[in-house]
Amino acid sequence: MCGITVAINLAGRSGYCSAKTAATNGTNRTNGLGANHLQPQLASSLDAIHHRGPDSHGTWISGDGNIGLGSCRLAINGLGPGGQQPFSNPEGSIHAVVNGELYDHRRIRDEMTKLSGYQFQGGSDSEIVVALYEYYGVSFLSLLRGEFALAIYDSKKQLFLAARDRSGIKPLFWTVHDGTLLLASEAKALLPFGWQPEWDVRSIIDKGWLTEERTIFKGLQKIRPGHYLTCLSLDHISEGQYWDHEYPDKVSTLVDTSLLEHSGIHRRPLNVRETRTEEEMIEGVRAKMLDAVRVRPQADVPVGIHLSGGIDSAVIAGMAKHLLDKGEVRLGSNGDQHLRCLGIAFDETSGYDESVIAQRTANYLGVDFQQAHMNESQLAANFEEAVWFDEQPHFELGFVGKHVLSKLTRDSGLKTIISGQGSDEIFGGYDVYLRDYLREPDPAWPNNNLSKSTRLQALQESTTSMTKAFAIWTGHDGNKSHPIYPPKSQPSPPH
């Protein structure tokens, strides 16, 4: 995890005419920000998010003082000076800052060396961004695999580009304040530029901060997952989409099979009749997961795994151990290749303790397992700090536990962690997703023997369970004595 910050003087009238941001534009300036003025602001901005990248800070400011890029780095790949950010191409016309991890970067690095003869300065995975952009232009975004937020300035084209990964794992916020386009990994990094936060009550009430580009602060937006923002000639701001999920209609028959060959940034859902057997589907998922686990440990620092009692983290730990035993992966470049796992243990009476299951999994795999114990006192002691780091609302206190687990990871000497976060959203692990599945039949599943009556009965049971759980969460069930965490609904998916 790194942190990035950007400031761009909007020299002319902004061409971004959306009503939702018009109130944030302020007064546009025609003179540059000035390097003497911008440098201390960038430095203070990076200090505010130093926790994201404690290994080094770096800045680049254009000669006219109109544009500044900043990075605080957590060194994972290419630990030497060649991995310092901001990155620049050999010509000095393209500059970039990157937060995140780009997978399979060694293969891409070799390909770009052969294709374009690009001269890399170091071994950082993030440096491939400059090489790819220089060769492919903006379309390079569709080639990236990983979790990232990035910003690039091309002085020849006078083009600024910022983008987020497909799933929005890495954050990137932006606003226009006093004629300056500001972007940063966290909202607090914008304070040194004079931006003042104000609650966006409407966004908080209707959950706009959760489901769209709005945040909990007025005028502050997120670049959406799979989207990018451009600023051309320090003037015209626009947004676009480079990737989206595809949900093919697997019942209809595709007439023109050439439609399967789709190129370009915006792809449309396809009609593809499902012909795979259930066994083939399972093996297909397993192969993709193995590949995903295989590319993630590519690092020059030790790598560990967050392990709970859930299926997701157990599968990842098992696959990592399998690949490690076969010699197909290395856990960083250090000599110690013994897999280390970390987790959280709650009080047994809380109803949320999975430490026994997690320990059993660790014993079965033969891996080291270290746990941090959480109780009400620990939750209360870490609540304020977790909120300060997280900068968004939550429906429960799981984020405090993740914060404590992150501190345990840091104190254990691990910089890189593989976890199962996000798997419930992909595989429908939560009860709310079960209801979506049960609402209509699924004829695409060849061996689906779920009858209509059984499906509707399960839908009613799931809805009732979720209603009760929500009443407990919000305190509307009349019970004044609830545990810190609300009880899980039944049946309860692993997490």
Short mmCIF file of C-alpha atoms in Angstrom, two decimals:
data_model
loop_
_atom_site.label_atom_id
_atom_site.label_comp_id
_atom_site.label_asym_id
_atom_site.label_seq_id
_atom_site.Cartn_x
_atom_site.Cartn_y
_atom_site.Cartn_z
CA MET A 1 0.00 0.00 0.00
CA CYS A 2 1.28 3.42 -0.97
CA GLY A 3 -0.26 6.87 -1.02
CA ILE A 4 -0.52 9.37 -3.86
CA THR A 5 -1.50 13.01 -4.09
CA VAL A 6 -1.96 15.34 -7.09
CA ALA A 7 -2.57 19.07 -7.57
CA ILE A 8 -3.30 20.62 -10.98
CA ASN A 9 -3.91 24.29 -11.63
CA LEU A 10 -6.91 24.66 -13.94
CA ALA A 11 -5.66 27.52 -16.07
CA GLY A 12 -8.89 28.15 -17.98
CA ARG A 13 -12.60 27.62 -17.61
CA SER A 14 -13.23 23.98 -16.70
CA GLY A 15 -15.09 22.07 -19.38
CA TYR A 16 -16.55 19.68 -16.83
CA CYS A 17 -20.09 21.02 -16.65
CA SER A 18 -21.74 18.42 -14.44
CA ALA A 19 -24.05 20.06 -11.92
CA LYS A 20 -22.82 17.78 -9.16
CA THR A 21 -19.36 19.38 -9.25
CA ALA A 22 -20.15 22.90 -10.40
CA ALA A 23 -20.40 24.09 -6.81
CA THR A 24 -16.89 22.86 -6.06
CA ASN A 25 -15.11 24.65 -8.87
CA GLY A 26 -14.46 27.90 -7.05
CA THR A 27 -12.49 30.59 -8.84
CA ASN A 28 -10.26 29.38 -11.66
CA ARG A 29 -6.76 30.81 -11.74
CA THR A 30 -4.76 31.76 -14.79
CA ASN A 31 -1.39 31.82 -13.06
CA GLY A 32 0.49 28.68 -12.00
CA LEU A 33 0.43 27.32 -8.49
CA GLY A 34 4.16 27.97 -8.25
CA ALA A 35 6.73 25.38 -7.22
CA ASN A 36 7.65 27.30 -4.06
CA HIS A 37 4.01 27.28 -3.00
CA LEU A 38 3.19 23.75 -4.19
CA GLN A 39 6.18 21.87 -2.76
CA PRO A 40 5.33 22.41 0.93
CA GLN A 41 1.67 21.59 0.23
CA LEU A 42 2.62 18.30 -1.41
CA ALA A 43 4.99 17.51 1.45
CA SER A 44 2.29 18.18 4.06
CA SER A 45 -0.21 16.14 2.05
CA LEU A 46 2.13 13.17 2.01
CA ASP A 47 2.82 13.58 5.73
CA ALA A 48 -0.93 13.23 6.33
CA ILE A 49 -0.90 9.78 4.72
CA HIS A 50 2.60 8.74 5.76
CA HIS A 51 1.12 5.57 7.26
CA ARG A 52 0.37 4.37 3.72
CA GLY A 53 3.99 4.63 2.61
CA PRO A 54 6.53 5.01 5.41
CA ASP A 55 9.59 3.95 3.36
CA SER A 56 10.06 7.10 1.25
CA HIS A 57 8.36 10.27 -0.02
CA GLY A 58 8.84 11.75 -3.48
CA THR A 59 7.42 14.61 -5.54
CA TRP A 60 7.55 15.93 -9.09
CA ILE A 61 6.49 19.48 -10.02
CA SER A 62 6.27 20.79 -13.58
CA GLY A 63 8.58 23.61 -14.60
CA ASP A 64 5.71 26.11 -14.72
CA GLY A 65 4.46 25.05 -11.29
CA ASN A 66 1.02 24.07 -12.62
CA ILE A 67 1.18 20.37 -11.81
CA GLY A 68 2.48 18.45 -8.82
CA LEU A 69 2.57 14.70 -8.19
CA GLY A 70 3.44 13.15 -4.85
CA SER A 71 3.98 9.63 -3.54
CA CYS A 72 4.66 8.03 -0.18
CA ARG A 73 5.97 4.54 -0.78
CA LEU A 74 5.69 1.18 0.88
CA ALA A 75 8.49 -0.67 -0.88
CA ILE A 76 7.40 -4.15 -2.03
CA ASN A 77 9.14 -4.70 -5.37
CA GLY A 78 12.36 -3.09 -6.54
CA LEU A 79 13.53 -1.95 -3.14
CA GLY A 80 16.43 0.12 -4.48
CA PRO A 81 16.48 3.74 -5.69
CA GLY A 82 15.08 2.66 -9.09
CA GLY A 83 11.74 1.99 -7.44
CA GLN A 84 11.34 5.51 -6.07
CA GLN A 85 8.30 7.47 -7.19
CA PRO A 86 7.24 9.54 -9.07
CA PHE A 87 8.35 7.58 -12.14
CA SER A 88 9.41 9.28 -15.38
CA ASN A 89 10.15 7.91 -18.83
CA PRO A 90 13.72 8.30 -20.11
CA GLU A 91 12.69 11.28 -22.23
CA GLY A 92 11.23 13.04 -19.19
CA SER A 93 7.86 13.72 -20.83
CA ILE A 94 5.70 11.24 -18.89
CA HIS A 95 5.45 11.19 -15.11
CA ALA A 96 3.42 8.85 -12.89
CA VAL A 97 2.58 7.93 -9.31
CA VAL A 98 1.03 4.56 -8.48
CA ASN A 99 -0.58 3.08 -5.37
CA GLY A 100 -1.12 -0.65 -5.31
CA GLU A 101 0.17 -3.88 -6.72
CA LEU A 102 0.33 -4.86 -10.40
CA TYR A 103 0.38 -8.62 -10.85
CA ASP A 104 2.45 -10.59 -13.34
CA HIS A 105 4.62 -7.50 -13.78
CA ARG A 106 7.77 -9.45 -14.60
CA ARG A 107 6.19 -10.95 -17.70
CA ILE A 108 4.89 -7.52 -18.78
CA ARG A 109 8.30 -5.97 -18.15
CA ASP A 110 9.93 -8.54 -20.44
CA GLU A 111 7.30 -8.00 -23.12
CA MET A 112 7.68 -4.20 -23.08
CA THR A 113 11.45 -4.48 -23.29
CA LYS A 114 11.07 -6.56 -26.45
CA LEU A 115 8.21 -4.53 -27.95
CA SER A 116 9.45 -1.01 -27.38
CA GLY A 117 12.94 -1.30 -25.96
CA TYR A 118 11.79 0.57 -22.86
CA GLN A 119 14.60 1.13 -20.38
CA PHE A 120 13.35 0.38 -16.88
CA GLN A 121 15.08 2.16 -14.02
CA GLY A 122 14.39 -0.43 -11.34
CA GLY A 123 12.45 -3.55 -10.40
CA SER A 124 9.21 -1.98 -9.15
CA ASP A 125 5.98 -3.48 -10.49
CA SER A 126 4.49 0.02 -10.68
CA GLU A 127 7.04 1.21 -13.24
CA ILE A 128 5.33 -0.83 -15.95
CA VAL A 129 2.58 1.84 -15.94
CA VAL A 130 4.86 4.35 -17.69
CA ALA A 131 6.09 1.82 -20.26
CA LEU A 132 2.59 0.58 -21.06
CA TYR A 133 1.12 4.07 -21.34
CA GLU A 134 3.94 5.26 -23.59
CA TYR A 135 3.34 2.34 -25.98
CA TYR A 136 -0.45 1.86 -25.87
CA GLY A 137 -1.82 5.22 -24.72
CA VAL A 138 -4.91 5.37 -22.49
CA SER A 139 -6.02 1.89 -23.64
CA PHE A 140 -3.20 0.40 -21.54
CA LEU A 141 -5.60 0.41 -18.60
CA SER A 142 -7.39 -2.65 -19.97
CA LEU A 143 -4.08 -4.57 -19.81
CA LEU A 144 -3.49 -4.01 -16.10
CA ARG A 145 -4.15 -6.81 -13.65
CA GLY A 146 -4.07 -5.91 -10.00
CA GLU A 147 -5.30 -3.49 -7.37
CA PHE A 148 -4.25 0.07 -8.05
CA ALA A 149 -4.89 3.78 -8.18
CA LEU A 150 -2.64 5.75 -10.49
CA ALA A 151 -2.02 9.20 -11.94
CA ILE A 152 -0.08 10.05 -15.11
CA TYR A 153 0.86 13.36 -16.70
CA ASP A 154 1.92 13.47 -20.35
CA SER A 155 3.56 16.86 -21.00
CA LYS A 156 3.64 16.41 -24.79
CA LYS A 157 -0.11 15.83 -25.02
CA GLN A 158 -0.86 18.03 -22.01
CA LEU A 159 -2.94 15.13 -20.75
CA PHE A 160 -3.50 14.13 -17.15
CA LEU A 161 -4.96 10.69 -16.47
CA ALA A 162 -6.05 9.09 -13.19
CA ALA A 163 -7.63 5.64 -12.81
CA ARG A 164 -8.72 2.96 -10.35
CA ASP A 165 -8.60 -0.81 -10.60
CA ARG A 166 -11.54 -2.85 -11.83
CA SER A 167 -12.94 -3.62 -8.38
CA GLY A 168 -12.06 -0.32 -6.71
CA ILE A 169 -9.80 -1.98 -4.14
CA LYS A 170 -7.46 1.01 -3.96
CA PRO A 171 -9.09 4.37 -3.17
CA LEU A 172 -8.76 7.60 -5.14
CA PHE A 173 -10.68 10.77 -4.25
CA TRP A 174 -10.92 14.01 -6.21
CA THR A 175 -12.38 17.48 -6.04
CA VAL A 176 -11.86 20.96 -7.47
CA HIS A 177 -10.95 23.56 -4.88
CA ASP A 178 -10.14 27.20 -5.60
CA GLY A 179 -9.40 26.48 -9.24
CA THR A 180 -7.19 23.48 -8.47
CA LEU A 181 -7.95 19.86 -9.33
CA LEU A 182 -6.95 17.79 -6.32
CA LEU A 183 -6.65 14.00 -6.03
CA ALA A 184 -5.44 11.81 -3.18
CA SER A 185 -5.59 8.33 -1.71
CA GLU A 186 -7.33 9.66 1.39
CA ALA A 187 -9.46 12.73 2.02
CA LYS A 188 -7.21 13.94 4.84
CA ALA A 189 -4.39 14.39 2.31
CA LEU A 190 -6.37 17.24 0.72
CA LEU A 191 -6.43 19.39 3.86
CA PRO A 192 -2.99 21.01 3.24
CA PHE A 193 -4.32 22.43 -0.04
CA GLY A 194 -7.02 24.38 1.79
CA TRP A 195 -9.90 21.98 1.21
CA GLN A 196 -12.33 21.89 4.15
CA PRO A 197 -14.58 18.86 4.71
CA GLU A 198 -18.32 19.33 5.09
CA TRP A 199 -20.78 16.51 5.71
CA ASP A 200 -22.84 15.49 2.71
CA VAL A 201 -25.96 14.61 4.68
CA ARG A 202 -27.95 13.53 1.62
CA SER A 203 -25.19 11.15 0.52
CA ILE A 204 -24.99 9.69 4.02
CA ILE A 205 -28.77 9.20 4.25
CA ASP A 206 -29.27 7.57 0.86
CA LYS A 207 -25.93 5.69 0.93
CA GLY A 208 -24.55 7.52 -2.09
CA TRP A 209 -21.10 7.09 -0.54
CA LEU A 210 -21.56 3.31 -0.81
CA THR A 211 -23.23 2.80 -4.18
CA GLU A 212 -21.88 5.57 -6.41
CA GLU A 213 -19.15 8.17 -6.82
CA ARG A 214 -20.25 10.38 -3.94
CA THR A 215 -18.56 10.32 -0.53
CA ILE A 216 -19.62 11.43 2.94
CA PHE A 217 -18.14 14.89 2.18
CA LYS A 218 -19.74 17.52 -0.07
CA GLY A 219 -18.01 18.01 -3.39
CA LEU A 220 -15.56 15.16 -2.81
CA GLN A 221 -15.95 12.28 -5.22
CA LYS A 222 -14.43 8.88 -5.85
CA ILE A 223 -13.14 7.73 -9.19
CA ARG A 224 -15.37 4.71 -9.67
CA PRO A 225 -14.05 1.15 -10.05
CA GLY A 226 -13.01 0.44 -13.63
CA HIS A 227 -13.12 4.16 -14.47
CA TYR A 228 -10.66 6.90 -15.27
CA LEU A 229 -10.55 10.69 -15.11
CA THR A 230 -8.76 12.91 -17.62
CA CYS A 231 -7.84 16.59 -17.62
CA LEU A 232 -6.80 17.91 -21.04
CA SER A 233 -4.75 21.08 -21.44
CA LEU A 234 -5.22 21.90 -17.73
CA ASP A 235 -8.84 22.68 -18.53
CA HIS A 236 -11.32 20.04 -19.64
CA ILE A 237 -12.13 17.38 -17.03
CA SER A 238 -13.99 14.25 -18.10
CA GLU A 239 -14.59 10.72 -16.87
CA GLY A 240 -14.80 7.41 -18.69
CA GLN A 241 -15.09 3.68 -18.16
CA TYR A 242 -12.44 1.21 -19.31
CA TRP A 243 -13.88 -2.01 -17.85
CA ASP A 244 -17.12 -3.48 -16.61
CA HIS A 245 -18.41 -6.84 -15.41
CA GLU A 246 -20.01 -9.06 -18.03
CA TYR A 247 -23.15 -11.05 -17.27
CA PRO A 248 -23.85 -13.18 -20.34
CA ASP A 249 -27.30 -14.59 -21.02
CA LYS A 250 -26.39 -18.26 -20.75
CA VAL A 251 -29.78 -19.53 -21.92
CA SER A 252 -30.13 -17.94 -25.35
CA THR A 253 -28.19 -19.27 -28.32
CA LEU A 254 -25.54 -17.08 -29.91
CA VAL A 255 -26.05 -16.82 -33.66
CA ASP A 256 -22.92 -14.91 -34.69
CA THR A 257 -19.98 -16.51 -32.88
CA SER A 258 -17.67 -13.75 -34.11
CA LEU A 259 -19.19 -11.56 -31.39
CA LEU A 260 -17.15 -13.58 -28.92
CA GLU A 261 -14.07 -11.81 -30.21
CA HIS A 262 -14.49 -8.41 -28.60
CA SER A 263 -11.79 -5.81 -28.49
CA GLY A 264 -11.91 -2.26 -27.27
CA ILE A 265 -12.51 -0.75 -23.89
CA HIS A 266 -16.31 -0.97 -23.57
CA ARG A 267 -17.53 -4.56 -23.80
CA ARG A 268 -21.16 -5.61 -24.01
CA PRO A 269 -22.78 -8.66 -22.37
CA LEU A 270 -22.91 -11.69 -24.65
CA ASN A 271 -25.49 -14.39 -25.19
CA VAL A 272 -23.66 -17.67 -24.60
CA ARG A 273 -25.42 -20.98 -24.01
CA GLU A 274 -23.87 -22.75 -21.03
CA THR A 275 -22.48 -26.11 -22.12
CA ARG A 276 -20.07 -26.88 -19.29
CA THR A 277 -20.80 -29.62 -16.81
CA GLU A 278 -20.86 -28.88 -13.11
CA GLU A 279 -17.48 -30.58 -12.72
CA GLU A 280 -16.01 -28.43 -15.48
CA MET A 281 -17.31 -25.27 -13.79
CA ILE A 282 -15.73 -26.28 -10.49
CA GLU A 283 -12.41 -27.11 -12.13
CA GLY A 284 -12.54 -23.82 -14.05
CA VAL A 285 -12.95 -21.83 -10.84
CA ARG A 286 -10.16 -23.80 -9.19
CA ALA A 287 -7.78 -23.14 -12.10
CA LYS A 288 -8.49 -19.40 -12.06
CA MET A 289 -8.04 -19.20 -8.29
CA LEU A 290 -4.76 -21.09 -8.46
CA ASP A 291 -3.54 -18.66 -11.11
CA ALA A 292 -4.66 -15.70 -8.98
CA VAL A 293 -2.78 -17.02 -5.94
CA ARG A 294 0.25 -17.86 -8.09
CA VAL A 295 0.85 -14.29 -9.29
CA ARG A 296 0.30 -12.48 -5.99
CA PRO A 297 3.37 -13.46 -3.94
CA GLN A 298 5.76 -11.84 -6.46
CA ALA A 299 7.52 -9.51 -4.03
CA ASP A 300 10.95 -8.61 -2.70
CA VAL A 301 9.68 -8.69 0.91
CA PRO A 302 8.10 -11.44 3.04
CA VAL A 303 4.49 -12.39 2.21
CA GLY A 304 1.86 -13.74 4.62
CA ILE A 305 -1.83 -14.68 4.63
CA HIS A 306 -4.77 -13.51 6.74
CA LEU A 307 -6.56 -16.65 7.95
CA SER A 308 -10.00 -16.90 9.55
CA GLY A 309 -12.38 -19.82 9.94
CA GLY A 310 -14.05 -19.07 6.61
CA ILE A 311 -13.83 -20.99 3.36
CA ASP A 312 -12.24 -18.13 1.41
CA SER A 313 -9.08 -17.61 3.45
CA ALA A 314 -8.71 -21.38 4.06
CA VAL A 315 -8.79 -22.03 0.30
CA ILE A 316 -6.24 -19.29 -0.36
CA ALA A 317 -3.92 -20.56 2.39
CA GLY A 318 -4.27 -24.11 1.10
CA MET A 319 -3.53 -23.12 -2.49
CA ALA A 320 -0.55 -21.01 -1.45
CA LYS A 321 0.87 -23.92 0.55
CA HIS A 322 0.25 -26.27 -2.40
CA LEU A 323 2.05 -23.96 -4.86
CA LEU A 324 4.85 -23.34 -2.37
CA ASP A 325 5.42 -27.07 -1.83
CA LYS A 326 5.52 -27.61 -5.60
CA GLY A 327 8.05 -24.82 -6.03
CA GLU A 328 5.73 -22.77 -8.25
CA VAL A 329 5.80 -19.66 -6.05
CA ARG A 330 8.17 -17.93 -3.68
CA LEU A 331 6.97 -15.92 -0.69
CA GLY A 332 9.11 -12.90 -1.43
CA SER A 333 12.80 -12.99 -2.25
CA ASN A 334 14.02 -13.70 1.29
CA GLY A 335 15.35 -17.08 2.25
CA ASP A 336 12.55 -18.04 4.66
CA GLN A 337 9.83 -19.72 2.59
CA HIS A 338 7.74 -20.97 5.52
CA LEU A 339 4.15 -19.79 5.15
CA ARG A 340 2.97 -17.47 7.93
CA CYS A 341 -0.71 -16.83 8.67
CA LEU A 342 -2.32 -14.27 10.97
CA GLY A 343 -5.82 -13.92 12.34
CA ILE A 344 -8.15 -12.53 14.99
CA ALA A 345 -9.59 -14.38 17.99
CA PHE A 346 -12.72 -13.12 19.76
CA ASP A 347 -14.16 -14.08 23.13
CA GLU A 348 -15.75 -17.52 22.87
CA THR A 349 -19.05 -16.13 24.17
CA SER A 350 -19.23 -13.48 21.43
CA GLY A 351 -20.58 -15.90 18.83
CA TYR A 352 -17.94 -14.67 16.38
CA ASP A 353 -14.84 -16.54 17.41
CA GLU A 354 -13.44 -18.65 14.57
CA SER A 355 -9.98 -19.09 16.04
CA VAL A 356 -10.43 -22.80 16.75
CA ILE A 357 -11.35 -23.48 13.11
CA ALA A 358 -8.54 -21.25 11.86
CA GLN A 359 -6.00 -22.99 14.12
CA ARG A 360 -7.21 -26.37 12.90
CA THR A 361 -6.71 -25.24 9.30
CA ALA A 362 -3.22 -23.96 10.10
CA ASN A 363 -2.31 -27.25 11.80
CA TYR A 364 -3.60 -29.24 8.82
CA LEU A 365 -1.54 -27.16 6.39
CA GLY A 366 1.52 -27.14 8.63
CA VAL A 367 1.89 -23.35 8.66
CA ASP A 368 2.72 -20.84 11.39
CA PHE A 369 -0.34 -19.11 12.83
CA GLN A 370 -0.37 -15.99 15.01
CA GLN A 371 -3.50 -14.37 16.45
CA ALA A 372 -4.51 -11.10 18.08
CA HIS A 373 -7.23 -11.35 20.69
CA MET A 374 -10.20 -8.98 20.46
CA ASN A 375 -12.77 -8.16 23.10
CA GLU A 376 -14.99 -5.19 23.94
CA SER A 377 -12.12 -3.30 25.55
CA GLN A 378 -9.90 -3.79 22.49
CA LEU A 379 -12.68 -2.73 20.15
CA ALA A 380 -13.28 0.44 22.15
CA ALA A 381 -9.57 1.24 22.43
CA ASN A 382 -9.00 0.95 18.68
CA PHE A 383 -12.28 2.42 17.43
CA GLU A 384 -11.24 6.07 17.04
CA GLU A 385 -7.96 5.26 15.30
CA ALA A 386 -9.69 2.83 12.92
CA VAL A 387 -12.28 5.47 11.98
CA TRP A 388 -9.54 8.05 11.32
CA PHE A 389 -7.76 5.70 8.96
CA ASP A 390 -10.89 4.37 7.25
CA GLU A 391 -12.80 7.60 6.46
CA GLN A 392 -16.16 5.94 5.74
CA PRO A 393 -19.19 4.59 7.63
CA HIS A 394 -19.66 0.92 8.50
CA PHE A 395 -22.68 -1.12 9.50
CA GLU A 396 -20.74 -3.06 12.13
CA LEU A 397 -17.36 -3.12 13.87
CA GLY A 398 -15.51 -5.57 11.67
CA PHE A 399 -13.32 -2.77 10.34
CA VAL A 400 -11.88 -2.28 13.84
CA GLY A 401 -10.86 -5.91 13.92
CA LYS A 402 -9.23 -5.56 10.50
CA HIS A 403 -7.34 -2.52 11.77
CA VAL A 404 -5.98 -4.50 14.74
CA LEU A 405 -5.09 -7.36 12.41
CA SER A 406 -3.18 -4.91 10.20
CA LYS A 407 -1.20 -3.72 13.21
CA LEU A 408 -0.40 -7.32 14.11
CA THR A 409 0.78 -7.87 10.54
CA ARG A 410 3.05 -4.82 10.69
CA ASP A 411 4.46 -5.77 14.08
CA SER A 412 5.18 -9.27 12.74
CA GLY A 413 7.47 -7.83 10.07
CA LEU A 414 5.17 -8.54 7.13
CA LYS A 415 4.56 -5.88 4.47
CA THR A 416 2.51 -7.95 2.05
CA ILE A 417 -0.60 -9.98 2.82
CA ILE A 418 -2.92 -12.13 0.73
CA SER A 419 -6.50 -12.27 2.02
CA GLY A 420 -9.94 -13.49 1.00
CA GLN A 421 -11.56 -10.06 1.13
CA GLY A 422 -14.15 -9.61 -1.63
CA SER A 423 -14.91 -13.29 -2.17
CA ASP A 424 -18.37 -13.02 -0.62
CA GLU A 425 -19.30 -10.40 -3.21
CA ILE A 426 -18.08 -12.62 -6.07
CA PHE A 427 -19.43 -15.97 -4.86
CA GLY A 428 -22.61 -14.76 -3.12
CA GLY A 429 -21.42 -15.55 0.37
CA TYR A 430 -23.68 -13.19 2.29
CA ASP A 431 -27.35 -13.87 2.96
CA VAL A 432 -28.38 -10.76 1.03
CA TYR A 433 -26.88 -12.31 -2.11
CA LEU A 434 -28.65 -15.60 -1.42
CA ARG A 435 -31.96 -13.78 -1.67
CA ASP A 436 -31.00 -12.41 -5.09
CA TYR A 437 -30.22 -15.92 -6.28
CA LEU A 438 -33.48 -17.36 -4.97
CA ARG A 439 -35.75 -14.69 -6.49
CA GLU A 440 -35.83 -16.41 -9.89
CA PRO A 441 -34.91 -19.80 -11.34
CA ASP A 442 -31.43 -20.40 -12.75
CA PRO A 443 -31.85 -22.44 -15.94
CA ALA A 444 -28.17 -21.92 -16.83
CA TRP A 445 -27.12 -24.43 -14.16
CA PRO A 446 -27.37 -27.84 -15.88
CA ASN A 447 -27.93 -29.88 -12.71
CA ASN A 448 -30.12 -27.44 -10.82
CA ASN A 449 -32.87 -29.54 -9.22
CA LEU A 450 -34.19 -26.79 -6.97
CA SER A 451 -37.98 -26.87 -7.22
CA LYS A 452 -40.03 -23.69 -7.31
CA SER A 453 -41.69 -24.41 -3.95
CA THR A 454 -38.35 -25.11 -2.26
CA ARG A 455 -36.79 -22.01 -3.80
CA LEU A 456 -39.63 -19.73 -2.67
CA GLN A 457 -39.65 -21.22 0.83
CA ALA A 458 -35.89 -20.65 1.13
CA LEU A 459 -36.38 -17.10 -0.14
CA GLN A 460 -38.95 -16.40 2.58
CA GLU A 461 -36.70 -17.88 5.28
CA SER A 462 -33.73 -15.84 4.07
CA THR A 463 -35.80 -12.63 3.98
CA THR A 464 -37.11 -13.22 7.50
CA SER A 465 -33.59 -13.93 8.76
CA MET A 466 -32.20 -10.76 7.18
CA THR A 467 -35.07 -8.67 8.58
CA LYS A 468 -34.36 -9.92 12.10
CA ALA A 469 -30.62 -9.33 11.70
CA PHE A 470 -31.22 -5.77 10.46
CA ALA A 471 -33.50 -5.07 13.43
CA ILE A 472 -30.74 -6.18 15.78
CA TRP A 473 -28.14 -4.10 13.91
CA THR A 474 -30.27 -0.97 14.16
CA GLY A 475 -31.52 -1.65 17.69
CA HIS A 476 -35.19 -1.87 16.66
CA ASP A 477 -35.93 -5.31 18.13
CA GLY A 478 -36.53 -4.01 21.64
CA ASN A 479 -33.56 -5.83 23.16
CA LYS A 480 -31.22 -3.48 25.06
CA SER A 481 -28.41 -6.00 25.65
CA HIS A 482 -26.70 -7.00 22.44
CA PRO A 483 -23.10 -8.12 21.97
CA ILE A 484 -20.69 -5.77 20.23
CA TYR A 485 -21.25 -7.73 17.03
CA PRO A 486 -24.82 -8.63 16.00
CA PRO A 487 -25.43 -12.37 15.74
CA LYS A 488 -25.14 -13.89 12.30
CA SER A 489 -28.30 -14.85 10.48
CA GLN A 490 -29.08 -18.50 9.88
CA PRO A 491 -28.02 -20.15 7.67
CA SER A 492 -24.77 -18.21 7.89
CA PRO A 493 -22.17 -18.19 5.09
CA PRO A 494 -18.47 -18.23 5.99
CA HIS A 495 -16.53 -15.00 5.53
#
